Coordinates of C-alpha atoms in Angstrom, one line a residue:
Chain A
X1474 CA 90.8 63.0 187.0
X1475 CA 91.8 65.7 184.6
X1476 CA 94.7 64.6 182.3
X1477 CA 97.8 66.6 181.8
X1478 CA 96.4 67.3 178.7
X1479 CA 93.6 68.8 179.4
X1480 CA 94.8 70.5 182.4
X1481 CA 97.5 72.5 179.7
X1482 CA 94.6 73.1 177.4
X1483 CA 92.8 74.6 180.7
X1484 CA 95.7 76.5 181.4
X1485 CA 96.3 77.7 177.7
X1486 CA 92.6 79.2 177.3
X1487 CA 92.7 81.0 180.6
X1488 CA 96.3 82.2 180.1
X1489 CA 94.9 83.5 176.5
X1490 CA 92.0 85.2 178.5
X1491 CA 94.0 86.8 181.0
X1492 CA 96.7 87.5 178.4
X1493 CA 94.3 89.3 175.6
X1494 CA 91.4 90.0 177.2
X1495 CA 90.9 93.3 175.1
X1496 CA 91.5 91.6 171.4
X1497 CA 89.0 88.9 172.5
X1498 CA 86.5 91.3 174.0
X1499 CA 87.1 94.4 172.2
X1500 CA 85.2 93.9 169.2
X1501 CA 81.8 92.6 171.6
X1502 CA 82.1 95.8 174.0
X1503 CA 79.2 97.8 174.3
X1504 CA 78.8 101.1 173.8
X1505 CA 81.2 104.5 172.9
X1506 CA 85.3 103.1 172.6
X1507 CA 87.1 104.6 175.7
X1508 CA 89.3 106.5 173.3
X1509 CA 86.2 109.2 173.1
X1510 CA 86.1 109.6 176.7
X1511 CA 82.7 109.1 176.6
X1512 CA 80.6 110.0 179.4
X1513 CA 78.5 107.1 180.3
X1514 CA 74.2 107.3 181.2
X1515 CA 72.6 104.3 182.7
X1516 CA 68.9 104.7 182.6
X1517 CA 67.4 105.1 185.9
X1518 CA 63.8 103.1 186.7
X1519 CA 62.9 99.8 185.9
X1520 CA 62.2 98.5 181.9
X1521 CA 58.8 100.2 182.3
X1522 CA 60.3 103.4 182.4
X1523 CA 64.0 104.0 181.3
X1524 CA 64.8 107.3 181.9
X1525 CA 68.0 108.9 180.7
X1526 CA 69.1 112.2 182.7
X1527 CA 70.7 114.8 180.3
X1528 CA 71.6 117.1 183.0
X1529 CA 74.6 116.2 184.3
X1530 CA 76.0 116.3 180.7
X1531 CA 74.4 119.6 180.0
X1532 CA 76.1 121.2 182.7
X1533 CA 79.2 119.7 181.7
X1534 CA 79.2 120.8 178.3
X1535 CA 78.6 124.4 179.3
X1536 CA 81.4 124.1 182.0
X1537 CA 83.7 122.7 178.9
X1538 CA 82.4 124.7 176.3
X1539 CA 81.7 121.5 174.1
X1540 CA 79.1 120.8 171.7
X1541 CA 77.3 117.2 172.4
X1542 CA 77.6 114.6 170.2
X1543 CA 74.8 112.0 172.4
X1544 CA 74.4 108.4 171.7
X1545 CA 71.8 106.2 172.1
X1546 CA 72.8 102.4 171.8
X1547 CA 70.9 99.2 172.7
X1548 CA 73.2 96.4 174.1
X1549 CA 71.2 93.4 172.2
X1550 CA 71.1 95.7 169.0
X1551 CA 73.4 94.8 166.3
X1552 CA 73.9 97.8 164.3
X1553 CA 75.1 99.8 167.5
X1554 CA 77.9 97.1 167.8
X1555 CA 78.6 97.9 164.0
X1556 CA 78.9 101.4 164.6
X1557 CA 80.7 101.6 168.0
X1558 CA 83.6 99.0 165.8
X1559 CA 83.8 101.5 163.4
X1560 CA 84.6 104.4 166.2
X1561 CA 86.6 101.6 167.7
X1562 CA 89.1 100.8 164.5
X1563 CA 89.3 104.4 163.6
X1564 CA 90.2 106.3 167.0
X1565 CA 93.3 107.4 166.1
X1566 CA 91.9 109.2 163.1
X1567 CA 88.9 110.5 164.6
X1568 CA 89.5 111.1 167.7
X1569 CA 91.1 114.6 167.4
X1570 CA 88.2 115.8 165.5
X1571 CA 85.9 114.6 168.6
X1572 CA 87.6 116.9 171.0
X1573 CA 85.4 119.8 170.3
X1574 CA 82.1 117.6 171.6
X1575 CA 81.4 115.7 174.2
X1576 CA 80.5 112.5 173.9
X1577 CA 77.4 111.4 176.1
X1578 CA 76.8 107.2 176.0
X1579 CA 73.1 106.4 176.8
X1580 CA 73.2 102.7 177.3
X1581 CA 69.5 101.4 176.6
X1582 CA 68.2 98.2 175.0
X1583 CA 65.9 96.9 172.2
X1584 CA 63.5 96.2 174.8
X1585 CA 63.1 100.4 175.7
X1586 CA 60.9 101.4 173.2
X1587 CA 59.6 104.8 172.4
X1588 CA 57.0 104.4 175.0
X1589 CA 59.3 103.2 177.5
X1590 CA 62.4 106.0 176.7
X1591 CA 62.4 108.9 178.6
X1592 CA 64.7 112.0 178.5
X1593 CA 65.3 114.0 181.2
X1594 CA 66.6 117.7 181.2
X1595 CA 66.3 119.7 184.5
X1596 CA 63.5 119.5 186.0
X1597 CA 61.6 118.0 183.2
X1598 CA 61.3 114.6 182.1
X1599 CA 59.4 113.7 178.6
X1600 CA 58.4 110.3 176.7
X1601 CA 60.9 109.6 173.7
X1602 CA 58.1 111.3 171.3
X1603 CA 57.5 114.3 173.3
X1604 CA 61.6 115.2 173.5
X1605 CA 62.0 114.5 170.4
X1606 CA 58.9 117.1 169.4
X1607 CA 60.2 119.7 171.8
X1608 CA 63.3 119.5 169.7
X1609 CA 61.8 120.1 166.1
X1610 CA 63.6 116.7 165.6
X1611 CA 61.7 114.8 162.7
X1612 CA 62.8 111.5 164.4
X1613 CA 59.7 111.4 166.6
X1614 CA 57.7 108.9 164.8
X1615 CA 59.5 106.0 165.7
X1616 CA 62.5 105.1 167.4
X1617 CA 66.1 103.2 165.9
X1618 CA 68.6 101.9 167.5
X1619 CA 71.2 103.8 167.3
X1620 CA 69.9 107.2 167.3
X1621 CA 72.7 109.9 167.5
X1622 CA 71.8 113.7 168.3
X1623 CA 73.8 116.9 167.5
X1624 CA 73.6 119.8 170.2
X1625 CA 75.0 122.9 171.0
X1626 CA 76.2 124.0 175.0
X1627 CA 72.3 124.9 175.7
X1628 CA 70.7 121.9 174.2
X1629 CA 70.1 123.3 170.3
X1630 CA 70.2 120.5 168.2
X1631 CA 72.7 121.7 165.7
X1632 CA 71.2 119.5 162.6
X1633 CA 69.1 116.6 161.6
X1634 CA 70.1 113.8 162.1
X1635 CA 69.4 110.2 160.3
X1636 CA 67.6 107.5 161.9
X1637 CA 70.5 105.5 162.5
X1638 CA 74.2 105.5 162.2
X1639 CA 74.6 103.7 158.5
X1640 CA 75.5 106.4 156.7
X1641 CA 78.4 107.6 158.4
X1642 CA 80.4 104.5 159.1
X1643 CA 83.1 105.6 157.0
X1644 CA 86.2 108.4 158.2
X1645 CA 85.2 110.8 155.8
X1646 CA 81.3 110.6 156.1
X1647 CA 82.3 111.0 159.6
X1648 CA 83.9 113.8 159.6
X1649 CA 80.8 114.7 157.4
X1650 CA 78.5 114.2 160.7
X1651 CA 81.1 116.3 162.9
X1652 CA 81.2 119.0 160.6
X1653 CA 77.8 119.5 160.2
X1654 CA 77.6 119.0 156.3
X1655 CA 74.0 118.9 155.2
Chain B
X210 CA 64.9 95.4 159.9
X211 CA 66.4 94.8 156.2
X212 CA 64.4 92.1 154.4
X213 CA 66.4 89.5 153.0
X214 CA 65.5 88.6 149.5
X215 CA 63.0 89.9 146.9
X216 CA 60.1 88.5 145.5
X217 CA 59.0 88.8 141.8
X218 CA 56.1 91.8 142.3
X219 CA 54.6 94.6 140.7
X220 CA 57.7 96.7 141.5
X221 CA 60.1 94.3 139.4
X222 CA 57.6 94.3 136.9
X223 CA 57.4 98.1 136.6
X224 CA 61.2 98.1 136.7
X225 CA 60.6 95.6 133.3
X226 CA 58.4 98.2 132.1
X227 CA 60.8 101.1 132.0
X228 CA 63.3 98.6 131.1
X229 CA 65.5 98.3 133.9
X230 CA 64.8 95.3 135.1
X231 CA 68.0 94.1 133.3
X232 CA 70.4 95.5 136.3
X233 CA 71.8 93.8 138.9
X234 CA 69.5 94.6 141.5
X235 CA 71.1 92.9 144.4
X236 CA 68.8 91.4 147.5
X237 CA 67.7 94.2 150.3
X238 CA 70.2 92.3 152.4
X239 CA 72.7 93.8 151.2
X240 CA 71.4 97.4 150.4
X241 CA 69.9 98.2 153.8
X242 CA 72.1 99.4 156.4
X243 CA 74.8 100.2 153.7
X244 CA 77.0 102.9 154.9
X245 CA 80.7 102.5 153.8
X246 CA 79.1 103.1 150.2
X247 CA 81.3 105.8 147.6
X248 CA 80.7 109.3 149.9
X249 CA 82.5 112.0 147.3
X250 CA 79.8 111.7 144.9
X251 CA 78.6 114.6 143.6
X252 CA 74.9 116.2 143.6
X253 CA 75.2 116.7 139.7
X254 CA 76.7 113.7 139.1
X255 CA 75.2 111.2 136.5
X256 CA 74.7 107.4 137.1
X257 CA 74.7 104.2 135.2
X258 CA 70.7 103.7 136.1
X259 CA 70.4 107.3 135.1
X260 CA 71.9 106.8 131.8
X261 CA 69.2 103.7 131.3
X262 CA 66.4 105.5 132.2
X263 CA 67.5 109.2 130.2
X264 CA 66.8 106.7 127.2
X265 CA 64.1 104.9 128.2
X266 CA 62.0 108.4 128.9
X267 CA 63.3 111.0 126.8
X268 CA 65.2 108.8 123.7
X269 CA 67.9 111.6 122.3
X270 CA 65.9 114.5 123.5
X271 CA 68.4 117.4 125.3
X272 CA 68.1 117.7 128.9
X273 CA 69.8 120.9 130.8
X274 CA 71.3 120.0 133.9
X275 CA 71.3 122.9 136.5
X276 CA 69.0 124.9 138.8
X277 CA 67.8 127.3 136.4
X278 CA 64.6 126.5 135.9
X279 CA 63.8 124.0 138.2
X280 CA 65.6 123.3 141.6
X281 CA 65.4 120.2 143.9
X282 CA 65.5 120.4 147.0
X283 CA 66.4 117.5 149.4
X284 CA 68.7 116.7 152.2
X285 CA 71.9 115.2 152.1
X286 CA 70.7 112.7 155.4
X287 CA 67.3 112.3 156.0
X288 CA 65.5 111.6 159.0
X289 CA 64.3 107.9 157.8
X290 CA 65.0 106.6 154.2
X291 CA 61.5 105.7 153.8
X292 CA 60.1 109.1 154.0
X293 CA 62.4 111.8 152.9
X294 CA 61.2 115.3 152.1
X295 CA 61.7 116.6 148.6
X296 CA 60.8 119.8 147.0
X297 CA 60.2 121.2 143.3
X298 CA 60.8 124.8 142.6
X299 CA 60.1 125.8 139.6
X300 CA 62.1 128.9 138.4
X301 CA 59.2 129.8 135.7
X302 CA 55.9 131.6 136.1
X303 CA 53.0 129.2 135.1
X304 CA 51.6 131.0 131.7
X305 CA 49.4 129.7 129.2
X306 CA 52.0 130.7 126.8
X307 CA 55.4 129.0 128.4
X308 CA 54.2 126.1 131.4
X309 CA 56.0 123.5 133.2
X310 CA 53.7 120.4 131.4
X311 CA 55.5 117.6 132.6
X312 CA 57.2 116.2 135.7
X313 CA 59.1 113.3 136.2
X314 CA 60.4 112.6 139.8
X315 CA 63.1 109.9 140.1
X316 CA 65.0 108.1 142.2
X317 CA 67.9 106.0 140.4
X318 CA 68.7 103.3 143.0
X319 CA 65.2 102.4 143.8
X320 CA 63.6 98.7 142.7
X321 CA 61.2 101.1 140.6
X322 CA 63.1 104.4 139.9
X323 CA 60.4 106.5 138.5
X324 CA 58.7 107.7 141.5
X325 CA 56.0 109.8 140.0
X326 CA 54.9 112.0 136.8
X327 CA 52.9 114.7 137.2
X328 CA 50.7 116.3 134.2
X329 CA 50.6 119.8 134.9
X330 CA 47.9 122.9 133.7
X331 CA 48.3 126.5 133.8
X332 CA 45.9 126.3 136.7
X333 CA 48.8 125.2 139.1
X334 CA 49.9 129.1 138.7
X335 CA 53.5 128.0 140.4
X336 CA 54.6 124.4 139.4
X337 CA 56.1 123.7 143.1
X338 CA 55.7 120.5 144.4
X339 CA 56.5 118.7 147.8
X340 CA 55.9 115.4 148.6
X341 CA 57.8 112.3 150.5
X342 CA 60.0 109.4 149.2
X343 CA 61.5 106.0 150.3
X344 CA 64.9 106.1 149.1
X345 CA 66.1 102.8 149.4
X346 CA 70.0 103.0 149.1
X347 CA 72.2 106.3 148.6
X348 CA 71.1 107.5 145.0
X349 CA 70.4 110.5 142.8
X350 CA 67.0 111.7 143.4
X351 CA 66.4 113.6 140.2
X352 CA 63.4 116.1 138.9
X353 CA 63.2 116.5 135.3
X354 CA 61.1 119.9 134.1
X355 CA 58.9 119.1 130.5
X356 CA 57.9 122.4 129.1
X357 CA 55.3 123.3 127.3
X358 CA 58.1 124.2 124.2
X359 CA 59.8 121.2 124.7
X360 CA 62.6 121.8 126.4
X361 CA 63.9 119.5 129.5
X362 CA 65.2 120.6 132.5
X363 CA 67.0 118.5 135.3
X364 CA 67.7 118.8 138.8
X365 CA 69.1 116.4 141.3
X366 CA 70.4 115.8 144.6
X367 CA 72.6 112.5 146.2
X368 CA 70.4 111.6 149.0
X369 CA 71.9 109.0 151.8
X370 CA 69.9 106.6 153.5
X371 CA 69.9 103.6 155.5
X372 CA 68.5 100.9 158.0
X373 CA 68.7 100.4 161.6
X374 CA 66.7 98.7 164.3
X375 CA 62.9 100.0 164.1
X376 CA 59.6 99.2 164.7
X377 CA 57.5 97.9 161.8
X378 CA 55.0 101.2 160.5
X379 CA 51.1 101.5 162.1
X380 CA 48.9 98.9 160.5
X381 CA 46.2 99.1 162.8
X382 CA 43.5 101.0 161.2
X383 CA 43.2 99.2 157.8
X384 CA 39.4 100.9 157.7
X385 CA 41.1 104.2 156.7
X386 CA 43.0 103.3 153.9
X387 CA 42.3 105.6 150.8
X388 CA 40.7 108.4 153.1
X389 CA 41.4 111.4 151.0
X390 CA 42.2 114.5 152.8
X391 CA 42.4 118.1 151.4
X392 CA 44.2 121.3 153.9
X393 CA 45.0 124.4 152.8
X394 CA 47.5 126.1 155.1
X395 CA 46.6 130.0 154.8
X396 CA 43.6 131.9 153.7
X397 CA 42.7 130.8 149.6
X398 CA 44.0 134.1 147.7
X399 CA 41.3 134.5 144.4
X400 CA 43.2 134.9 141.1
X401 CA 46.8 134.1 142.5
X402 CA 48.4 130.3 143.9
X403 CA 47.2 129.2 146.9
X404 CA 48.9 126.7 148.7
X405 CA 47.1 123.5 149.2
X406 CA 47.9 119.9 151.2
X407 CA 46.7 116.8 149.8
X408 CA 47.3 113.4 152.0
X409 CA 46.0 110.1 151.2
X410 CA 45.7 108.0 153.9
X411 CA 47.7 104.5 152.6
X412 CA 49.9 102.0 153.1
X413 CA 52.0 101.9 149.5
X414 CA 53.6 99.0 150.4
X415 CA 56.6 98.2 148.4
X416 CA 55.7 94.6 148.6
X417 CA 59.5 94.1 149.7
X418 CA 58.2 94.4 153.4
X419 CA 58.3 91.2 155.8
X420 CA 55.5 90.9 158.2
X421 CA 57.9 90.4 161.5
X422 CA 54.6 88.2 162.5
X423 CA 53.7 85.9 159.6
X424 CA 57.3 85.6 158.2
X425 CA 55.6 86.7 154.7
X426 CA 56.0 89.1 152.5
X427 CA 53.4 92.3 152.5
X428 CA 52.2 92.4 149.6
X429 CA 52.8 95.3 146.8
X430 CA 50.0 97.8 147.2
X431 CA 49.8 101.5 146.0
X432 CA 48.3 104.7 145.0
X433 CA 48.9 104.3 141.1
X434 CA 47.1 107.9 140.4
X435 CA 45.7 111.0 141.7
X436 CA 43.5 113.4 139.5
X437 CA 43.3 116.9 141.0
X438 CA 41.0 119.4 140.0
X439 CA 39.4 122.9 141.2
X440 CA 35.8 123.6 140.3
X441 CA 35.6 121.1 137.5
X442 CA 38.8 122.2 135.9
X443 CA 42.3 119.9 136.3
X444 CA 44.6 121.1 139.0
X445 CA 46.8 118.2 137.8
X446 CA 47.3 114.0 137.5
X447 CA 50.0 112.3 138.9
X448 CA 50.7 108.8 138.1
X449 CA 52.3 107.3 141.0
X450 CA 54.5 104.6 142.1
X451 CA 55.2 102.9 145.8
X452 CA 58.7 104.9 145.7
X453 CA 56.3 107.6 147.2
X454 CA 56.3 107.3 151.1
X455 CA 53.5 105.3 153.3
X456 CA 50.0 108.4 153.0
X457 CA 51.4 109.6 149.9
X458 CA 51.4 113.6 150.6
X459 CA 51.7 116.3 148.0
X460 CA 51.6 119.8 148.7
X461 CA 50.8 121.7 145.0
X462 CA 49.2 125.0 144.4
X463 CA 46.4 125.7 142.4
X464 CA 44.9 129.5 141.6
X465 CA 41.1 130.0 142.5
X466 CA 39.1 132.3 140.5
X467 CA 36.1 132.3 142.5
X468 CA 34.7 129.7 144.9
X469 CA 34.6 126.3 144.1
X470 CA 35.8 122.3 145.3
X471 CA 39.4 121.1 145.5
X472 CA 38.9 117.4 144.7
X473 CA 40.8 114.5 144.1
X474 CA 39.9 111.3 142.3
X475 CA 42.1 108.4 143.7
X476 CA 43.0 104.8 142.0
X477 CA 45.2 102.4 144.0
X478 CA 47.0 99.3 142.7
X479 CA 43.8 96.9 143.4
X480 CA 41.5 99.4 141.4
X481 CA 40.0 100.9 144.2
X482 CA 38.9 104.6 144.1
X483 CA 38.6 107.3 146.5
X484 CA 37.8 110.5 146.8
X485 CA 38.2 113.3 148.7
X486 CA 37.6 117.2 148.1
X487 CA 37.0 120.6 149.4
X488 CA 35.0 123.8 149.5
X489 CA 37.2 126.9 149.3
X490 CA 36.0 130.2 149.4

């Protein structure tokens, strides 16, 4: 029989839960803070064959007349958690200078590798390698988690970006990324 | 993946040989994936490993800072840290009389920051130079200009880099290793520089590397020097160092003066040689 004791221990952990879910949880979240209003791709197909429909965000970003700021995280990958805590902690800071772009969330994982990633645009849908080609993007050799890419309303990239997110985990190097310093 | 501590190699002991094996060169842990690191520092900026090395290479000798003679061109983020594109211009016309003779590319933060020299002739007609580097944390990457009067010339650029979550690089066709490969890409002009591509296919492992699958270290293992030379007469040599990306790649130009071989005599870290070479004209 459970003891009184154990029964308010119960009760404190699951009032704690219920109480501050989003402290507890917050800093384990996948993927783009809420604070962006990002909008959110699940890949469609099995693990074989991840593919990641651009489209819908394409035509969104024209409508809105945003740039696209798109994100590619891995939920098992542990420098997407680093960067999405850094968005995280410094919304209130960034997140005016993210109203220009629209943030696009492509939730993949380690397991998706560049033969498996596939981006679709339209009517077309290419391996990680081919997209990345089609682009000019000199991130086509190999694929890192997280990979982050800069477009204009019609699908320009609008600079090269870094395998990675490591060098712009700070405000300032940032606003670096947002402003397109090269 | 970051590895996560560093073993005595022939990097350190290159590092001893230029005399900066004395800094505090913390574990790879720790200067992967950096980010967060100082961000407002500036392209001409000078640096504490700098400073060691300015007096290792050139004693009190005078350098000029600045783009006048010889720019560097690299960018602020590359694509991946281990193969970042740089580029030598040199702002001076490649005359018997007044030559670029020397130079030295460097990277300050690296485990071994001198990346490369390059011995240069008149031959080269315009001492430009692009290759690839691993830049290990954000540093300086700096070009220094030796001319044939003396004088020093300096360049640089802060280049950021860091990890992520990657595959390990293609090590499935060890049987290629050292194959030497020449392209030129336009038509050779006679009497005037011509471009020319020169790739050699190998690993240059740092020896830093962890083999995800043995849980040991790859060893250290390099392209130490390339001889270049047109129709018997040297193009220029380049002593090398693993700071140079996996196939070290240099695009150089040389002038023809008639038809003749490109050719390039290769030594890697475990003596072996290679060559490679082609007809032009």
């Amino acid at each position: 029989m459970m003891s009184l004791h154990r029964r308010r221990r119960l009760l404190g952990c699951v009032c704690c839960v219920a109480i501050f879910p989003p402290l507890g949880r917050a800093e384990e979240a996948r993927g783009i803070p809420p604070a962006y209003a990002p909008l959110v791709v699940e890949p469609s197909g099995g693990p074989e064959r991840a593919e990641f429909d651009l489209g819908p965000a394409l035509a969104r970003a024209q409508r809105e007349n945003k740039r696209l700021y798109v994100y590619l995280g891995a939920s098992d990958c542990p420098y997407c958690r680093r960067y999405e805590n850094f968005l995280r902690k410094n919304a209130a800071e960034l997140g005016p200078h993210f109203k220009p772009w629209l943030v696009v969330d492509l939730h993949s994982s380690l397991a998706t590798n560049a033969q498996r990633l596939f981006i679709r645009v339209g009517g077309k849908s290419q391996p990680y390698t081919e997209f990345q080609r089609s682009i000019g993007d000199e991130r086509s050799r190999m694929l890192v988690y997280p990979t982050v890419w800069l477009f204009d309303p019609q699908l320009k990239p609008l600079m090269q970006m870094p395998a990675g997110t490591g060098t712009f985990e700070t405000v300032e190097e940032q606003l670096e990324i947002l402003q397109l310093v090269q | 993946m970051p590895s996560p501590m560093k073993p005595l190699t022939d990097c350190r002991r290159r590092a001893f040989m230029l005399g900066v094996g004395a800094l505090p060169l913390t574990p790879l842990s720790s200067r992967a994936a950096i980010g967060g690191l100082p961000s407002n520092t500036g392209h001409a900026d000078l640096s504490p490993e700098w400073e060691l090395l300015r007096g290792r290479l050139f004693g009190t000798q005078p350098i000029t800072a600045g783009a006048d003679r010889v720019q560097l061109i690299a960018p602020l983020r590359a694509a991946y840290g281990a193969s970042v594109p740089v580029k030598i211009v040199s702002k001076l016309a490649q005359t018997p009389e007044l030559h670029v003779r020397r130079i030295h590319l460097l990277v300050d933060k690296n485990p071994s920051p001198l990346a490369a020299t390059l011995e240069l002739t008149p031959e080269v007609g315009q001492a430009d130079f692009e290759t690839r580097l691993r830049v290990d944390e954000y540093s300086h990457v700096r070009v220094v200009s030796e001319l044939s009067n003396g004088e020093l010339h300096m360049d640089s650029r802060f280049v950021k880099t860091s990890g992520g979550c990657s595959a390990p690089p293609n090590r499935d066709s060890p049987e290629l290793i050292g194959r030497t490969i020449f392209k030129l890409p336009g038509p050779p002009k006679m009497g005037a520089p011509t471009t020319a591509d020169l790739t050699v296919v190998h690993p240059n492992d740092t020896g830093f590397e962890l083999n995800n699958v043995t849980v040991m270290y790859i060893p250290s293992y390099f392209v130490r020097t390339i001889a270049v030379s047109f129709a018997g007469r040297k193009i220029f040599d380049a002593d090398l160092d693993f700071s140079l990306s996996e196939n070290p790649t240099w695009r150089f130009n040389f002038v023809p003066h008639g038809p003749g071989e490109l050719r390039a005599e290769v030594v890697d870290s475990k003596e072996r040689h290679f060559t490679g070479s082609l007809k032009v004209g």
